[in-house]
PDB file of C-alpha atoms in Angstrom:
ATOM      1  CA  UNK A   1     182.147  48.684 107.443  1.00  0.00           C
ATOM      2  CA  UNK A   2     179.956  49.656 110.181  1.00  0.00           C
ATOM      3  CA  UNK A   3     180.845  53.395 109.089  1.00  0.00           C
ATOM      4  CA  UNK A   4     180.063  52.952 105.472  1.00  0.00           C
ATOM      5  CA  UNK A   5     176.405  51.507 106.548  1.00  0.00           C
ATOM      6  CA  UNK A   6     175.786  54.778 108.876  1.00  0.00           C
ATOM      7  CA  UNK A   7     176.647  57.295 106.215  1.00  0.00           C
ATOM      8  CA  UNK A   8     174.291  55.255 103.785  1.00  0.00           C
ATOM      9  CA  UNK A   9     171.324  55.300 106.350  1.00  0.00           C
ATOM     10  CA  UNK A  10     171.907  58.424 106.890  1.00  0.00           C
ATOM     11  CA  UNK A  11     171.536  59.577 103.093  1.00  0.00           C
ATOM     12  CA  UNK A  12     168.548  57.480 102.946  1.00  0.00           C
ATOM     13  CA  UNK A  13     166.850  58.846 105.690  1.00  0.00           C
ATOM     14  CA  UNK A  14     167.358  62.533 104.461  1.00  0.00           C
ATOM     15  CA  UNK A  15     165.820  61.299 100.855  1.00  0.00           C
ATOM     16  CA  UNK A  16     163.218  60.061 102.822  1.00  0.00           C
ATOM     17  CA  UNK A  17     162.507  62.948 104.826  1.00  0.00           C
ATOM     18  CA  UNK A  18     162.939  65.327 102.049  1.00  0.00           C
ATOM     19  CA  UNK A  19     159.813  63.881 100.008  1.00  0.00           C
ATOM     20  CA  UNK A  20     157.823  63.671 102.983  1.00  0.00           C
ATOM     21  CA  UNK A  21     158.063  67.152 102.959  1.00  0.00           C
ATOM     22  CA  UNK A  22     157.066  67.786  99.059  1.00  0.00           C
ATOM     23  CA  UNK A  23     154.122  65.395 100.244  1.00  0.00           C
ATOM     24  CA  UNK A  24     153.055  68.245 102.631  1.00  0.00           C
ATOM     25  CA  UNK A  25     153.580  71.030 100.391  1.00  0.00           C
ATOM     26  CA  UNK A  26     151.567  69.336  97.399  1.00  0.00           C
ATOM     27  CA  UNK A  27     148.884  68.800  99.779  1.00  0.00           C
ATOM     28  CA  UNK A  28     148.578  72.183 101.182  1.00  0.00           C
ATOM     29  CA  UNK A  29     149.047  73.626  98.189  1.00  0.00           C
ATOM     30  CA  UNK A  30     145.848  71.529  96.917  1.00  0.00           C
ATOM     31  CA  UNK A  31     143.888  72.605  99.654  1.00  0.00           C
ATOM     32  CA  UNK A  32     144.389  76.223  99.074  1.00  0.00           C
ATOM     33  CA  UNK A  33     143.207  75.582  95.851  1.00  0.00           C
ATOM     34  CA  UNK A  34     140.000  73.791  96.871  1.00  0.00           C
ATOM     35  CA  UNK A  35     139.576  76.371  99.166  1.00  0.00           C
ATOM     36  CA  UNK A  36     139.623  79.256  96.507  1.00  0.00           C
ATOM     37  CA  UNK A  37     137.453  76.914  94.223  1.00  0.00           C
ATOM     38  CA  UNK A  38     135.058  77.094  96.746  1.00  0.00           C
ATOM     39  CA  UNK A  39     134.682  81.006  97.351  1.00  0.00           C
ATOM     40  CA  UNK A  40     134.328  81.366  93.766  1.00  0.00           C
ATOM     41  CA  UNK A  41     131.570  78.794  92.800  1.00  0.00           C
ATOM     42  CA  UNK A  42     129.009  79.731  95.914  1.00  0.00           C
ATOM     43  CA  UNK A  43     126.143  80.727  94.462  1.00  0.00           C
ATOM     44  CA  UNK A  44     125.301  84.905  94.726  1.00  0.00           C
ATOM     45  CA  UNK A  45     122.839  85.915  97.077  1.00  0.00           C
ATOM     46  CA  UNK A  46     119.121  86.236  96.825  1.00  0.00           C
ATOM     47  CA  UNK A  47     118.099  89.632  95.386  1.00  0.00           C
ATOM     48  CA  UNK A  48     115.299  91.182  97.024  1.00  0.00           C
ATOM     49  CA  UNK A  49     113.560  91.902  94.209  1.00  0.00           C
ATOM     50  CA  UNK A  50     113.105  87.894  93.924  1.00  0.00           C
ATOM     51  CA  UNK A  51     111.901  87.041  96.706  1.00  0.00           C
ATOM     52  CA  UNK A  52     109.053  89.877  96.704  1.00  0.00           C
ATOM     53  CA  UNK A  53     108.136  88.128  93.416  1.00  0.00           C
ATOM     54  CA  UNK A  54     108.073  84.610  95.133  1.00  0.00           C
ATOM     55  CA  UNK A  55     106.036  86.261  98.056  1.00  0.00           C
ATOM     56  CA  UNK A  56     103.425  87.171  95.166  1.00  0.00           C
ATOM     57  CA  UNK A  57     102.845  83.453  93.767  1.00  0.00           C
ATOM     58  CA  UNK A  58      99.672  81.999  95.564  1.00  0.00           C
ATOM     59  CA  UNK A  59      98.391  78.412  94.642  1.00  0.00           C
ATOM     60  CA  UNK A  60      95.018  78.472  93.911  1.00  0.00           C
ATOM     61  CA  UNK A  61      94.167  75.328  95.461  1.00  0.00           C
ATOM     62  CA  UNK A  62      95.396  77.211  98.962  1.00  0.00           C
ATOM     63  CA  UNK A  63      93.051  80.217  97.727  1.00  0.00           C
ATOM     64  CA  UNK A  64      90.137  77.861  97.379  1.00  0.00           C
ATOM     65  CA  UNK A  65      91.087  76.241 100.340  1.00  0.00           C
ATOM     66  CA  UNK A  66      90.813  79.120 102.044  1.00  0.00           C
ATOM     67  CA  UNK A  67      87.052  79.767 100.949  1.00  0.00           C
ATOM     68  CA  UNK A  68      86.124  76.302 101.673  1.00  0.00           C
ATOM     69  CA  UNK A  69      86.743  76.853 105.350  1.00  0.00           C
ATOM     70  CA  UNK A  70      85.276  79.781 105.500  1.00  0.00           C
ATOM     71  CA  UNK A  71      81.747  78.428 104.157  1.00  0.00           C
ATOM     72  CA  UNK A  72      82.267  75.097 106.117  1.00  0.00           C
ATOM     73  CA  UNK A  73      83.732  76.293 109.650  1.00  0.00           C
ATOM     74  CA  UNK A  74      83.966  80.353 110.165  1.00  0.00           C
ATOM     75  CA  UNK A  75      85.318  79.322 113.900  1.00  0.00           C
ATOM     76  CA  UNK A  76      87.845  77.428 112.866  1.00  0.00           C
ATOM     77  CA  UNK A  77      88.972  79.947 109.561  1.00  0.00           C
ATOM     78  CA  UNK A  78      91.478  82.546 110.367  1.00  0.00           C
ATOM     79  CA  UNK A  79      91.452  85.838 108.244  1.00  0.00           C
ATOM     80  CA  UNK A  80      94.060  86.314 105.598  1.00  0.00           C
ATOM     81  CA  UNK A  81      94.410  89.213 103.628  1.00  0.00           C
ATOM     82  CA  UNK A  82      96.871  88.447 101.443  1.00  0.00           C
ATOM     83  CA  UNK A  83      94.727  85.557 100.116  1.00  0.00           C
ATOM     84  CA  UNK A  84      91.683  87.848  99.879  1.00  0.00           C
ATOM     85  CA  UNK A  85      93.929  90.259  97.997  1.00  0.00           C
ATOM     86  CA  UNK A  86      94.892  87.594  95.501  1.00  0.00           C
ATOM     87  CA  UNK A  87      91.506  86.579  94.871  1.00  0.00           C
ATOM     88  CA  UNK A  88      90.221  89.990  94.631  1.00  0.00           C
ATOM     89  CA  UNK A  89      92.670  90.036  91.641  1.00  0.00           C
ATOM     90  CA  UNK A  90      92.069  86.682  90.645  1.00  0.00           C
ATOM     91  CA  UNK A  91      88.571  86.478  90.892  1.00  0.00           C
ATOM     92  CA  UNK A  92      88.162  86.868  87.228  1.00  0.00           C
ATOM     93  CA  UNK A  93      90.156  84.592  85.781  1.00  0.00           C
ATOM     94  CA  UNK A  94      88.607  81.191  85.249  1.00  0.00           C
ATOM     95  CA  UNK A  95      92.362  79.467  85.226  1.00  0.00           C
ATOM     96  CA  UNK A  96      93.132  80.612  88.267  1.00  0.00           C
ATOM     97  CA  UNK A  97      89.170  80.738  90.548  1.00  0.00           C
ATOM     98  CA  UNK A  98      87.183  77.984  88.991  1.00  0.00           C
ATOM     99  CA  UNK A  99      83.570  78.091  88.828  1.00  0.00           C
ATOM    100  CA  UNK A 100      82.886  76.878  91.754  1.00  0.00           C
ATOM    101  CA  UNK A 101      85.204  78.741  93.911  1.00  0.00           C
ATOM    102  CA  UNK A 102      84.067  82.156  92.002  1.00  0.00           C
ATOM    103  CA  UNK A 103      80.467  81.163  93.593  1.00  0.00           C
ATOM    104  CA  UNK A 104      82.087  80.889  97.210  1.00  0.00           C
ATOM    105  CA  UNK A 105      83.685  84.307  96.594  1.00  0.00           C
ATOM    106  CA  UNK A 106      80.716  86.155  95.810  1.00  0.00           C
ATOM    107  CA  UNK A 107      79.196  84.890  98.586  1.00  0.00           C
ATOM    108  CA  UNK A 108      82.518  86.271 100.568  1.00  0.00           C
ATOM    109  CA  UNK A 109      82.009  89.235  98.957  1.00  0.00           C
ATOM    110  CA  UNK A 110      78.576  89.842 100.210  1.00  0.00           C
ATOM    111  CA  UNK A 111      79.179  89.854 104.058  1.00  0.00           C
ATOM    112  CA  UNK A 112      82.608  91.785 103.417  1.00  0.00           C
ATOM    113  CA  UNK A 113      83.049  94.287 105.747  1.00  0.00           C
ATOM    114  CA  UNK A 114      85.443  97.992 105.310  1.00  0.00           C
ATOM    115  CA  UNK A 115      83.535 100.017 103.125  1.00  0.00           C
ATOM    116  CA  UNK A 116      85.994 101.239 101.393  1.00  0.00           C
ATOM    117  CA  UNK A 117      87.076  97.643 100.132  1.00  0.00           C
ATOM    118  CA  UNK A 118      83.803  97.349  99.140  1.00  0.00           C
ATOM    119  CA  UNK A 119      83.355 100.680  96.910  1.00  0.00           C
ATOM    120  CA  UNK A 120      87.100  99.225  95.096  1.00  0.00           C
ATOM    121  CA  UNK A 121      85.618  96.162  94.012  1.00  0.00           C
ATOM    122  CA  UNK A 122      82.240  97.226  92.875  1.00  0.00           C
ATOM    123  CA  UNK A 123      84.089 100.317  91.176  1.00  0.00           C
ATOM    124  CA  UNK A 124      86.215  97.366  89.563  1.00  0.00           C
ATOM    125  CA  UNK A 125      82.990  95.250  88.529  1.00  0.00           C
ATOM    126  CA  UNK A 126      81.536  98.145  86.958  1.00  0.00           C
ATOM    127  CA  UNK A 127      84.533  99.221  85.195  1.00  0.00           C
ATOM    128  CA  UNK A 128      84.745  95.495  83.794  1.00  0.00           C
ATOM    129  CA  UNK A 129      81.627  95.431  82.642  1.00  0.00           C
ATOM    130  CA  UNK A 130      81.228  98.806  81.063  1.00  0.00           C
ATOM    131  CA  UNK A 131      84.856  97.752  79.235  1.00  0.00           C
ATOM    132  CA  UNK A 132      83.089  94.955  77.695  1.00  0.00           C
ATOM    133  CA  UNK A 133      79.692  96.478  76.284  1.00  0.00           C
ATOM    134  CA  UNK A 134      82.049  99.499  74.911  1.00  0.00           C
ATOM    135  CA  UNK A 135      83.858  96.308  73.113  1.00  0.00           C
ATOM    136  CA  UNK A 136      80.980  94.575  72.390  1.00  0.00           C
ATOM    137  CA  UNK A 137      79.193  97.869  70.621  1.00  0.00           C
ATOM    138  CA  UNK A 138      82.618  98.696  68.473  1.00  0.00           C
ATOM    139  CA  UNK A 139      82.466  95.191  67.390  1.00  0.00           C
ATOM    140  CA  UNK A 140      78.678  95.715  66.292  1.00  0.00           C
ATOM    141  CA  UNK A 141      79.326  98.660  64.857  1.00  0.00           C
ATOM    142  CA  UNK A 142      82.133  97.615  62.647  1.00  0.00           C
ATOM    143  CA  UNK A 143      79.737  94.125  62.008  1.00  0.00           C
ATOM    144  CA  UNK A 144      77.546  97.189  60.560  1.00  0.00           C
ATOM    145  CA  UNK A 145      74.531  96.067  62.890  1.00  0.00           C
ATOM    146  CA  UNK A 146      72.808  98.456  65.460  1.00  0.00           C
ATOM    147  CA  UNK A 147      74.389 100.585  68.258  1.00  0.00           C
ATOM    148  CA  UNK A 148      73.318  97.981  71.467  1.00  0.00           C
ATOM    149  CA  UNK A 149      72.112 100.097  74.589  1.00  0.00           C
ATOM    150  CA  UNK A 150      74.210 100.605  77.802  1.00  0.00           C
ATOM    151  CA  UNK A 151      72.523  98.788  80.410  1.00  0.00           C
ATOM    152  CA  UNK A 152      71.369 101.186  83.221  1.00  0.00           C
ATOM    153  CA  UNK A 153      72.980 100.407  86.539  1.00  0.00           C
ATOM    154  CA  UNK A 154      76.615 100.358  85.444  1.00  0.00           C
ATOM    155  CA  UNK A 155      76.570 103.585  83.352  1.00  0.00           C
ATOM    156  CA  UNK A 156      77.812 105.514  86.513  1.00  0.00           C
ATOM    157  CA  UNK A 157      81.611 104.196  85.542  1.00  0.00           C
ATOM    158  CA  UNK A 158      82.893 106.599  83.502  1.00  0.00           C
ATOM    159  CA  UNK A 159      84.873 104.848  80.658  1.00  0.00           C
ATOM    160  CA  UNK A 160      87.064 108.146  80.193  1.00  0.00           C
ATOM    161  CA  UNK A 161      88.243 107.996  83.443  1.00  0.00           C
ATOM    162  CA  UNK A 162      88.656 104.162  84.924  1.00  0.00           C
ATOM    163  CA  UNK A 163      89.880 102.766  81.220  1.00  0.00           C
ATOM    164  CA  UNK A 164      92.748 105.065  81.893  1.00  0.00           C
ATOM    165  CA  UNK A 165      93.619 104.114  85.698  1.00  0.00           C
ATOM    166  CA  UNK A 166      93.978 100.903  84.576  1.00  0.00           C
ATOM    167  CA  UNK A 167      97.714  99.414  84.177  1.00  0.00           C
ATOM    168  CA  UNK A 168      98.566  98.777  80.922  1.00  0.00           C
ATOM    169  CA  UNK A 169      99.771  95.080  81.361  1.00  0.00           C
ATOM    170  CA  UNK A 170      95.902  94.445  82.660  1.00  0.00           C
ATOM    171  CA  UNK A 171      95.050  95.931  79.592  1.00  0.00           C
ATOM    172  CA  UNK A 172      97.152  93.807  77.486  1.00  0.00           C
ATOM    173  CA  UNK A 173      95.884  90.611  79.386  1.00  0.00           C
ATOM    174  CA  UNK A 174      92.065  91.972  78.329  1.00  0.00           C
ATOM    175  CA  UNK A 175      93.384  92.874  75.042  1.00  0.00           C
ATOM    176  CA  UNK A 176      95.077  89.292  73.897  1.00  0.00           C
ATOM    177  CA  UNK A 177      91.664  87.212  75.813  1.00  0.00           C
ATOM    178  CA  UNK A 178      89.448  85.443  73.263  1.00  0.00           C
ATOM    179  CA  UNK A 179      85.800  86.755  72.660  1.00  0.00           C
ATOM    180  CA  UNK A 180      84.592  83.702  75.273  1.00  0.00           C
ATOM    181  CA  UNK A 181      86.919  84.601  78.168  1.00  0.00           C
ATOM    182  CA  UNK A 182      85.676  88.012  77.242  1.00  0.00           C
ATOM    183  CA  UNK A 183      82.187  87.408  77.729  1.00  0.00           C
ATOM    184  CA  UNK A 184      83.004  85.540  80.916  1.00  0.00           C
ATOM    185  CA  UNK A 185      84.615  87.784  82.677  1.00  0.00           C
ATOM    186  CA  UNK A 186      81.994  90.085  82.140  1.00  0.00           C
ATOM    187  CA  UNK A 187      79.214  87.952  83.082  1.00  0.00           C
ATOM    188  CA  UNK A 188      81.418  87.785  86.337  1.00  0.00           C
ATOM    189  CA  UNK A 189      81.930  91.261  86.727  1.00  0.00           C
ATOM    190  CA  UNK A 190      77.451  91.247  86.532  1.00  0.00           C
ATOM    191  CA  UNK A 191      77.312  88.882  89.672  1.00  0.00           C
ATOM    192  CA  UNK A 192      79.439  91.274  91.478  1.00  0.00           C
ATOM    193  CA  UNK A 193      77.572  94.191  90.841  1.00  0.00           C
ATOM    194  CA  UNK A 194      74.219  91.988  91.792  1.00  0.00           C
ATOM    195  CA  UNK A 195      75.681  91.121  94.826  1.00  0.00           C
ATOM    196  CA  UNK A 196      76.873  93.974  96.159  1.00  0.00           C
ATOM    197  CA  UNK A 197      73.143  95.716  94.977  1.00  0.00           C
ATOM    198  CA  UNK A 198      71.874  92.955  96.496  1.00  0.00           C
ATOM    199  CA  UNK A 199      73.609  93.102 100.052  1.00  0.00           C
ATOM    200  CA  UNK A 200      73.299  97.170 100.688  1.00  0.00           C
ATOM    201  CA  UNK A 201      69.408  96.280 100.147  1.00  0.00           C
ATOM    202  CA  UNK A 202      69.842  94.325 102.968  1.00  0.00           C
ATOM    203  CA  UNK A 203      71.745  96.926 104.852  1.00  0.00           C
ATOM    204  CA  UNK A 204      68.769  99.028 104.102  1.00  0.00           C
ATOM    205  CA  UNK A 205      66.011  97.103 105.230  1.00  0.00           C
ATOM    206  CA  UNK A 206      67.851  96.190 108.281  1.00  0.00           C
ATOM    207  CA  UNK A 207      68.412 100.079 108.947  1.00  0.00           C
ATOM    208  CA  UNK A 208      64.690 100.450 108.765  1.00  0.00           C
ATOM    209  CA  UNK A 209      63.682  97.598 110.996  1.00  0.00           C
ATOM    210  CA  UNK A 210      66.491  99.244 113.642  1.00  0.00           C
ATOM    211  CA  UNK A 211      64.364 102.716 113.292  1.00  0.00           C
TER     212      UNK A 211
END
């Protein structure tokens, strides 16, 4: 008798041990799996192309921001250049610099300093502007009412030359604007011109009075 209950705990506790092993290899077996799920469902890495588009994106509330302090508190504003970059490229746009902040700007514009910045943007205003009376004259002209007249002071921009430089999804942008946004970026591209005329008289006189 006390044989016969030995051999059967003994067959029982095999039994037993045996599925606690299948216990262990189900579970490691799941865990390899999980594992491999893993590796295969991380998202791929950033391309760098990406992020330099991210880098680009500028909120224009930070741009105008960035204006405000200047005309409030110059010792307390800090120099940026990508945000004058951005407006510089922006500054036309009425959906991206309001009115407002466009006023701001020009007076930014006016104590800029790097002459060479400064030739690049009037160059720019002038190139605008001339693009919209050569618009505004084809339109006349296929209205069949008179040639209008060039104005004077922006003549120097050749229209052979800058229309060219110009990328061609700028172009496009100009192309697909309605006659209003038209006009107002042109009448924009004026108060650039006026202030920039406007501050090298200044430069001028203030050359004399040193002399």
């Amino acid at each position: 008798m006390g044989a016969g209950k030995k051999g059967k705990a003994a067959r029982r506790k095999k039994r037993i041990s045996k599925h606690i092993l299948q216990s262990k290899e189900t579970v490691a077996v799941d865990m390899n799996t999980t594992a491999d799920a893993n590796e295969t469902a991380s998202p791929p890495p950033t391309t760098t192309s990406a992020t330099k588009t991210n880098n680009k994106v500028k909120d224009p509330i930070e741009a105008k921001s960035y204006l405000s302090l200047w005309k409030a508190d110059k010792d307390t504003w800090k120099f940026n250049k990508n945000t004058q970059s951005w407006l510089i490229r922006h500054m036309y746009l009425v959906d991206y610099v309001d009115k407002g902040t466009f006023a701001v700007m020009c007076d930014y514009l006016s104590g800029m300093k790097g002459q060479s910045c400064r030739d690049r943007i009037l160059e720019d205003a002038k190139r605008r502007a001339l693009r919209y009376k050569e618009w505004e004259k084809n339109k006349k002209e296929k209205e069949g009412a008179e040639e209008g007249s060039d104005e004077k002071d922006i003549t120097t921009a050749s229209s052979s030359s800058t229309l060219k430089n110009e990328d061609d999804d700028g172009e496009k942008q100009w192309s697909s604007m309605s006659d209003h946004d038209k006009r107002k970026e042109y009448k924009r591209a004026r108060r650039v011109i006026d202030v920039f005329k406007t501050s090298s008289k200044k430069e001028d006189t203030k050359d004399d009075d040193d002399k």
